[in-house]
Amino acid sequence: MCHVGDIDTLHRTSDSTPRRPVIEHSWRRSVLSGVRPGDSTPTRAEDITAADPLLDAARPVLDDAAARLAGTDVSLLLVDHECRMVTRVAFGTTVERRLDAIGATPGIPFAEDVVGTTALGTPAETRGGIVVNSSEHYLEQFKSISCFGQPIIHPATRRLAGIICMSEIAERINPLAIPVVNGIVADIADRLLDRSRAHQRCVLDAFQRAAPRRDLAVAAIGDDLQLTNALAAELLSPTDIGALRIVATDPALRATVLPLTLVSGTEVEIAVEPVPGARGAALFRFRPVVEPPPSRPAAPAAPSRTSVAVTGEPGTGRSTHAAALTADSAVPAVVVDVADELIGGNPPDIPAYVGRARSLGAPLLIDGVDLLDTRSVALLGKVAVSSSTDSPLIIVGGPRDQASPGVAALLARCATRVDLPPLRHRTSELAAIASGVLTHLDPDLSLSGPATDALLCDDWPGNLTELDSVLRQAASACRARASRVVEVADLPPAYRTTSRAAHLSGREQAERTAIVEALDRARGNKVHAAKDLGISRTTLYARMRALGI
């Protein structure tokens, strides 16, 4: 049964204030996305090749609807899961001319954060059918049209496949549009299910041809199917399966051999082959290339020069990394935690610490150099170029691009510099990092695939410290229900959201990283970030939504 939320086809006064809560909430989201009532529809068409399966399933249904609705002066519009126009069918010249005027052509984005409230974009937010009468549209150019839109939910995957919208030039939509559109959506969903079964048969056939080899680990992954033989089942964790799914869904995937380090630490070579006749599906053959590394990672090598600067955001492991650099020292390091001393009301006496370290022949570790006064920073600048290998200087500070001029000069004088990236820039490693942290907390626990997906969707402003805290809570909840697999429900509520970000292709992962880094450089200012990337603000909002940022 199709779910229809807040259906209201009654006439509303055409003032600027929306009456229904569902419309009011949509207008508020539109404002927050930077859309303005006087904006126009984007003119740059996006690539909609990925929507070909949806169009193939919808075309016969739309052709049948065209025969039944001929001469009615309405239109049917189809958008994909990212609200990009896929096709339209107009049944009268008046409505067709109006669609041309507002730019409703294939490839044009109609997401809510691009064009505001419409029956093409808002159903993607509400996940239900919605009527948008003329004055309820957010953009002025749409206010002569009334529409009803219903999302198409794939029966096999339960994901949003697209949206069907019926439009007419009127103050309010004809109530009969609702059952007509619901019937069209149901027919398209049936055809998608048939295609999914055919997709599964292709994946199964490819797997059965490869699986008889008992000396080789084999896996086949499709959009809603995953198969492994006994060797692959022992080798792969749910997190590994998630990583392979990202590879399988890459539109540019070709037969190739890839290196991969599994969550277990085993390094393998993977022969990857796209499955013919099944978009987004691939066959994987695994061959271990080296023995697994020891369960405890080796400590970083001790500094070989006179001074080392370790920089990064709080929580990136900068203090741990710096401490590991002194592990092989014959004499324990002299450690100065600047924040602790300032909190205790005792500003650190840097000259005294330098003298003590040199007299002992020990490394001097200054953690929190950003908090020192200018005199102490200047002194350390001289120490950085005069320290010996017997008593090296190791300093820990924040990101280099956020350092004050004095601290930046100190960092530049250090012979070795280690910049630790924030967790949000390590998307490809996050699954393995999270599994490693959980194993350290409790070796008997593991992460489920959906739980890993949820972790991949967060930006982790607190970095490794935040991740450790979240997994501690999840581990406690998992043990409380006597389970060994951490599920989404075990995570704290704020971390249970999953989105498309967990299933991006390699190209999309790179695009997402570029946008995140541009936003970081612009301190979150989207106008400056868009300028830095060479795209419009509207395009930036659309890509942020599509990539789960």
PDB file of N, CA, C and O in Angstrom, residues 318-365:
ATOM      1  N   ARG A 318      47.440  12.705  18.190  1.00  0.00           N
ATOM      2  CA  ARG A 318      48.734  13.390  18.096  1.00  0.00           C
ATOM      3  C   ARG A 318      49.576  13.176  19.348  1.00  0.00           C
ATOM      4  O   ARG A 318      50.798  12.981  19.268  1.00  0.00           O
ATOM      5  N   SER A 319      48.964  13.223  20.542  1.00  0.00           N
ATOM      6  CA  SER A 319      49.722  13.028  21.786  1.00  0.00           C
ATOM      7  C   SER A 319      50.238  11.596  21.878  1.00  0.00           C
ATOM      8  O   SER A 319      51.390  11.361  22.280  1.00  0.00           O
ATOM      9  N   THR A 320      49.400  10.632  21.495  1.00  0.00           N
ATOM     10  CA  THR A 320      49.813   9.228  21.512  1.00  0.00           C
ATOM     11  C   THR A 320      50.972   8.996  20.545  1.00  0.00           C
ATOM     12  O   THR A 320      51.934   8.292  20.851  1.00  0.00           O
ATOM     13  N   HIS A 321      50.865   9.601  19.353  1.00  0.00           N
ATOM     14  CA  HIS A 321      51.922   9.450  18.355  1.00  0.00           C
ATOM     15  C   HIS A 321      53.232  10.045  18.863  1.00  0.00           C
ATOM     16  O   HIS A 321      54.301   9.437  18.719  1.00  0.00           O
ATOM     17  N   ALA A 322      53.151  11.229  19.468  1.00  0.00           N
ATOM     18  CA  ALA A 322      54.361  11.882  19.976  1.00  0.00           C
ATOM     19  C   ALA A 322      54.991  11.048  21.090  1.00  0.00           C
ATOM     20  O   ALA A 322      56.224  10.890  21.131  1.00  0.00           O
ATOM     21  N   ALA A 323      54.161  10.510  21.979  1.00  0.00           N
ATOM     22  CA  ALA A 323      54.702   9.695  23.078  1.00  0.00           C
ATOM     23  C   ALA A 323      55.383   8.445  22.531  1.00  0.00           C
ATOM     24  O   ALA A 323      56.423   8.009  23.055  1.00  0.00           O
ATOM     25  N   ALA A 324      54.812   7.863  21.454  1.00  0.00           N
ATOM     26  CA  ALA A 324      55.403   6.657  20.872  1.00  0.00           C
ATOM     27  C   ALA A 324      56.774   6.936  20.273  1.00  0.00           C
ATOM     28  O   ALA A 324      57.623   6.040  20.200  1.00  0.00           O
ATOM     29  N   LEU A 325      57.005   8.181  19.867  1.00  0.00           N
ATOM     30  CA  LEU A 325      58.305   8.533  19.295  1.00  0.00           C
ATOM     31  C   LEU A 325      59.435   8.461  20.323  1.00  0.00           C
ATOM     32  O   LEU A 325      60.612   8.384  19.963  1.00  0.00           O
ATOM     33  N   THR A 326      59.074   8.524  21.596  1.00  0.00           N
ATOM     34  CA  THR A 326      60.094   8.482  22.658  1.00  0.00           C
ATOM     35  C   THR A 326      60.242   7.092  23.264  1.00  0.00           C
ATOM     36  O   THR A 326      61.013   6.909  24.206  1.00  0.00           O
ATOM     37  N   ALA A 327      59.486   6.106  22.726  1.00  0.00           N
ATOM     38  CA  ALA A 327      59.432   4.790  23.369  1.00  0.00           C
ATOM     39  C   ALA A 327      60.790   4.103  23.432  1.00  0.00           C
ATOM     40  O   ALA A 327      61.084   3.364  24.376  1.00  0.00           O
ATOM     41  N   ASP A 328      61.622   4.297  22.423  1.00  0.00           N
ATOM     42  CA  ASP A 328      62.914   3.601  22.371  1.00  0.00           C
ATOM     43  C   ASP A 328      64.053   4.389  23.030  1.00  0.00           C
ATOM     44  O   ASP A 328      65.212   3.975  22.960  1.00  0.00           O
ATOM     45  N   SER A 329      63.725   5.508  23.646  1.00  0.00           N
ATOM     46  CA  SER A 329      64.770   6.318  24.270  1.00  0.00           C
ATOM     47  C   SER A 329      65.334   5.598  25.505  1.00  0.00           C
ATOM     48  O   SER A 329      64.594   5.014  26.304  1.00  0.00           O
ATOM     49  N   ALA A 330      66.656   5.663  25.681  1.00  0.00           N
ATOM     50  CA  ALA A 330      67.288   5.015  26.830  1.00  0.00           C
ATOM     51  C   ALA A 330      66.917   5.707  28.138  1.00  0.00           C
ATOM     52  O   ALA A 330      66.899   5.085  29.204  1.00  0.00           O
ATOM     53  N   VAL A 331      66.615   6.999  28.051  1.00  0.00           N
ATOM     54  CA  VAL A 331      66.236   7.770  29.241  1.00  0.00           C
ATOM     55  C   VAL A 331      64.793   8.239  29.061  1.00  0.00           C
ATOM     56  O   VAL A 331      64.432   8.740  27.991  1.00  0.00           O
ATOM     57  N   PRO A 332      63.928   8.070  30.064  1.00  0.00           N
ATOM     58  CA  PRO A 332      62.536   8.522  29.933  1.00  0.00           C
ATOM     59  C   PRO A 332      62.452   9.990  29.549  1.00  0.00           C
ATOM     60  O   PRO A 332      63.226  10.830  30.034  1.00  0.00           O
ATOM     61  N   ALA A 333      61.497  10.285  28.653  1.00  0.00           N
ATOM     62  CA  ALA A 333      61.349  11.650  28.158  1.00  0.00           C
ATOM     63  C   ALA A 333      60.861  12.592  29.255  1.00  0.00           C
ATOM     64  O   ALA A 333      60.147  12.189  30.177  1.00  0.00           O
ATOM     65  N   VAL A 334      61.273  13.844  29.151  1.00  0.00           N
ATOM     66  CA  VAL A 334      60.713  14.903  29.989  1.00  0.00           C
ATOM     67  C   VAL A 334      59.458  15.407  29.275  1.00  0.00           C
ATOM     68  O   VAL A 334      59.533  15.952  28.173  1.00  0.00           O
ATOM     69  N   VAL A 335      58.296  15.192  29.883  1.00  0.00           N
ATOM     70  CA  VAL A 335      57.019  15.494  29.246  1.00  0.00           C
ATOM     71  C   VAL A 335      56.379  16.712  29.894  1.00  0.00           C
ATOM     72  O   VAL A 335      56.247  16.773  31.133  1.00  0.00           O
ATOM     73  N   VAL A 336      55.982  17.668  29.071  1.00  0.00           N
ATOM     74  CA  VAL A 336      55.328  18.888  29.552  1.00  0.00           C
ATOM     75  C   VAL A 336      53.944  18.956  28.924  1.00  0.00           C
ATOM     76  O   VAL A 336      53.806  19.125  27.704  1.00  0.00           O
ATOM     77  N   ASP A 337      52.883  18.786  29.747  1.00  0.00           N
ATOM     78  CA  ASP A 337      51.509  18.954  29.268  1.00  0.00           C
ATOM     79  C   ASP A 337      51.094  20.384  29.603  1.00  0.00           C
ATOM     80  O   ASP A 337      50.745  20.699  30.736  1.00  0.00           O
ATOM     81  N   VAL A 338      51.160  21.247  28.617  1.00  0.00           N
ATOM     82  CA  VAL A 338      50.943  22.676  28.846  1.00  0.00           C
ATOM     83  C   VAL A 338      49.557  22.938  29.403  1.00  0.00           C
ATOM     84  O   VAL A 338      49.390  23.731  30.352  1.00  0.00           O
ATOM     85  N   ALA A 339      48.533  22.280  28.865  1.00  0.00           N
ATOM     86  CA  ALA A 339      47.160  22.518  29.329  1.00  0.00           C
ATOM     87  C   ALA A 339      47.008  22.159  30.797  1.00  0.00           C
ATOM     88  O   ALA A 339      46.414  22.908  31.581  1.00  0.00           O
ATOM     89  N   ASP A 340      47.560  21.002  31.206  1.00  0.00           N
ATOM     90  CA  ASP A 340      47.446  20.579  32.602  1.00  0.00           C
ATOM     91  C   ASP A 340      48.125  21.581  33.536  1.00  0.00           C
ATOM     92  O   ASP A 340      47.598  21.915  34.608  1.00  0.00           O
ATOM     93  N   GLU A 341      49.273  22.066  33.125  1.00  0.00           N
ATOM     94  CA  GLU A 341      49.983  23.000  34.006  1.00  0.00           C
ATOM     95  C   GLU A 341      49.270  24.341  34.100  1.00  0.00           C
ATOM     96  O   GLU A 341      49.215  24.955  35.173  1.00  0.00           O
ATOM     97  N   LEU A 342      48.712  24.802  32.997  1.00  0.00           N
ATOM     98  CA  LEU A 342      47.966  26.067  33.038  1.00  0.00           C
ATOM     99  C   LEU A 342      46.708  25.930  33.885  1.00  0.00           C
ATOM    100  O   LEU A 342      46.342  26.840  34.637  1.00  0.00           O
ATOM    101  N   ILE A 343      46.021  24.785  33.766  1.00  0.00           N
ATOM    102  CA  ILE A 343      44.822  24.556  34.577  1.00  0.00           C
ATOM    103  C   ILE A 343      45.185  24.533  36.063  1.00  0.00           C
ATOM    104  O   ILE A 343      44.430  25.009  36.920  1.00  0.00           O
ATOM    105  N   GLY A 344      46.354  23.999  36.360  1.00  0.00           N
ATOM    106  CA  GLY A 344      46.803  23.949  37.757  1.00  0.00           C
ATOM    107  C   GLY A 344      47.349  25.270  38.268  1.00  0.00           C
ATOM    108  O   GLY A 344      47.778  25.363  39.424  1.00  0.00           O
ATOM    109  N   GLY A 345      47.354  26.295  37.422  1.00  0.00           N
ATOM    110  CA  GLY A 345      47.801  27.610  37.839  1.00  0.00           C
ATOM    111  C   GLY A 345      49.308  27.790  37.821  1.00  0.00           C
ATOM    112  O   GLY A 345      49.824  28.732  38.446  1.00  0.00           O
ATOM    113  N   ASN A 346      50.026  26.908  37.118  1.00  0.00           N
ATOM    114  CA  ASN A 346      51.483  26.997  37.066  1.00  0.00           C
ATOM    115  C   ASN A 346      51.944  27.053  35.608  1.00  0.00           C
ATOM    116  O   ASN A 346      52.170  26.009  34.988  1.00  0.00           O
ATOM    117  N   PRO A 347      52.079  28.246  35.038  1.00  0.00           N
ATOM    118  CA  PRO A 347      52.583  28.340  33.659  1.00  0.00           C
ATOM    119  C   PRO A 347      53.912  27.617  33.533  1.00  0.00           C
ATOM    120  O   PRO A 347      54.800  27.778  34.388  1.00  0.00           O
ATOM    121  N   PRO A 348      54.090  26.771  32.525  1.00  0.00           N
ATOM    122  CA  PRO A 348      55.314  25.963  32.421  1.00  0.00           C
ATOM    123  C   PRO A 348      56.560  26.820  32.241  1.00  0.00           C
ATOM    124  O   PRO A 348      56.564  27.794  31.484  1.00  0.00           O
ATOM    125  N   ASP A 349      57.598  26.447  32.964  1.00  0.00           N
ATOM    126  CA  ASP A 349      58.896  27.127  32.875  1.00  0.00           C
ATOM    127  C   ASP A 349      59.706  26.415  31.790  1.00  0.00           C
ATOM    128  O   ASP A 349      60.448  25.455  32.067  1.00  0.00           O
ATOM    129  N   ILE A 350      59.563  26.860  30.548  1.00  0.00           N
ATOM    130  CA  ILE A 350      60.180  26.177  29.414  1.00  0.00           C
ATOM    131  C   ILE A 350      61.704  26.141  29.528  1.00  0.00           C
ATOM    132  O   ILE A 350      62.329  25.093  29.305  1.00  0.00           O
ATOM    133  N   PRO A 351      62.394  27.262  29.903  1.00  0.00           N
ATOM    134  CA  PRO A 351      63.853  27.179  30.037  1.00  0.00           C
ATOM    135  C   PRO A 351      64.288  26.097  31.027  1.00  0.00           C
ATOM    136  O   PRO A 351      65.270  25.389  30.788  1.00  0.00           O
ATOM    137  N   ALA A 352      63.554  25.949  32.131  1.00  0.00           N
ATOM    138  CA  ALA A 352      63.922  24.936  33.127  1.00  0.00           C
ATOM    139  C   ALA A 352      63.761  23.530  32.555  1.00  0.00           C
ATOM    140  O   ALA A 352      64.610  22.651  32.778  1.00  0.00           O
ATOM    141  N   TYR A 353      62.664  23.307  31.811  1.00  0.00           N
ATOM    142  CA  TYR A 353      62.442  21.981  31.220  1.00  0.00           C
ATOM    143  C   TYR A 353      63.515  21.667  30.171  1.00  0.00           C
ATOM    144  O   TYR A 353      63.983  20.530  30.058  1.00  0.00           O
ATOM    145  N   VAL A 354      63.902  22.662  29.376  1.00  0.00           N
ATOM    146  CA  VAL A 354      64.946  22.454  28.367  1.00  0.00           C
ATOM    147  C   VAL A 354      66.255  22.067  29.045  1.00  0.00           C
ATOM    148  O   VAL A 354      66.944  21.108  28.648  1.00  0.00           O
ATOM    149  N   GLY A 355      66.606  22.801  30.093  1.00  0.00           N
ATOM    150  CA  GLY A 355      67.837  22.495  30.814  1.00  0.00           C
ATOM    151  C   GLY A 355      67.812  21.107  31.429  1.00  0.00           C
ATOM    152  O   GLY A 355      68.803  20.369  31.394  1.00  0.00           O
ATOM    153  N   ARG A 356      66.674  20.724  32.002  1.00  0.00           N
ATOM    154  CA  ARG A 356      66.559  19.406  32.632  1.00  0.00           C
ATOM    155  C   ARG A 356      66.728  18.286  31.607  1.00  0.00           C
ATOM    156  O   ARG A 356      67.434  17.306  31.839  1.00  0.00           O
ATOM    157  N   ALA A 357      66.047  18.447  30.431  1.00  0.00           N
ATOM    158  CA  ALA A 357      66.135  17.411  29.397  1.00  0.00           C
ATOM    159  C   ALA A 357      67.567  17.259  28.900  1.00  0.00           C
ATOM    160  O   ALA A 357      68.059  16.133  28.706  1.00  0.00           O
ATOM    161  N   ARG A 358      68.267  18.368  28.731  1.00  0.00           N
ATOM    162  CA  ARG A 358      69.637  18.297  28.214  1.00  0.00           C
ATOM    163  C   ARG A 358      70.592  17.708  29.243  1.00  0.00           C
ATOM    164  O   ARG A 358      71.519  16.965  28.902  1.00  0.00           O
ATOM    165  N   SER A 359      70.365  18.023  30.511  1.00  0.00           N
ATOM    166  CA  SER A 359      71.249  17.472  31.552  1.00  0.00           C
ATOM    167  C   SER A 359      71.059  15.960  31.685  1.00  0.00           C
ATOM    168  O   SER A 359      72.005  15.237  32.012  1.00  0.00           O
ATOM    169  N   LEU A 360      69.846  15.462  31.435  1.00  0.00           N
ATOM    170  CA  LEU A 360      69.579  14.029  31.526  1.00  0.00           C
ATOM    171  C   LEU A 360      69.876  13.294  30.218  1.00  0.00           C
ATOM    172  O   LEU A 360      69.916  12.058  30.189  1.00  0.00           O
ATOM    173  N   GLY A 361      70.033  14.067  29.130  1.00  0.00           N
ATOM    174  CA  GLY A 361      70.184  13.430  27.819  1.00  0.00           C
ATOM    175  C   GLY A 361      68.908  12.743  27.387  1.00  0.00           C
ATOM    176  O   GLY A 361      68.935  11.665  26.779  1.00  0.00           O
ATOM    177  N   ALA A 362      67.754  13.373  27.705  1.00  0.00           N
ATOM    178  CA  ALA A 362      66.445  12.775  27.432  1.00  0.00           C
ATOM    179  C   ALA A 362      65.675  13.611  26.409  1.00  0.00           C
ATOM    180  O   ALA A 362      65.910  14.820  26.272  1.00  0.00           O
ATOM    181  N   PRO A 363      64.745  12.985  25.682  1.00  0.00           N
ATOM    182  CA  PRO A 363      63.878  13.754  24.781  1.00  0.00           C
ATOM    183  C   PRO A 363      63.002  14.722  25.589  1.00  0.00           C
ATOM    184  O   PRO A 363      62.614  14.434  26.725  1.00  0.00           O
ATOM    185  N   LEU A 364      62.689  15.863  25.001  1.00  0.00           N
ATOM    186  CA  LEU A 364      61.790  16.840  25.617  1.00  0.00           C
ATOM    187  C   LEU A 364      60.517  16.886  24.777  1.00  0.00           C
ATOM    188  O   LEU A 364      60.541  17.224  23.596  1.00  0.00           O
ATOM    189  N   LEU A 365      59.380  16.525  25.397  1.00  0.00           N
ATOM    190  CA  LEU A 365      58.094  16.490  24.690  1.00  0.00           C
ATOM    191  C   LEU A 365      57.204  17.606  25.235  1.00  0.00           C
ATOM    192  O   LEU A 365      56.846  17.597  26.414  1.00  0.00           O
TER     193      LEU A 365
END
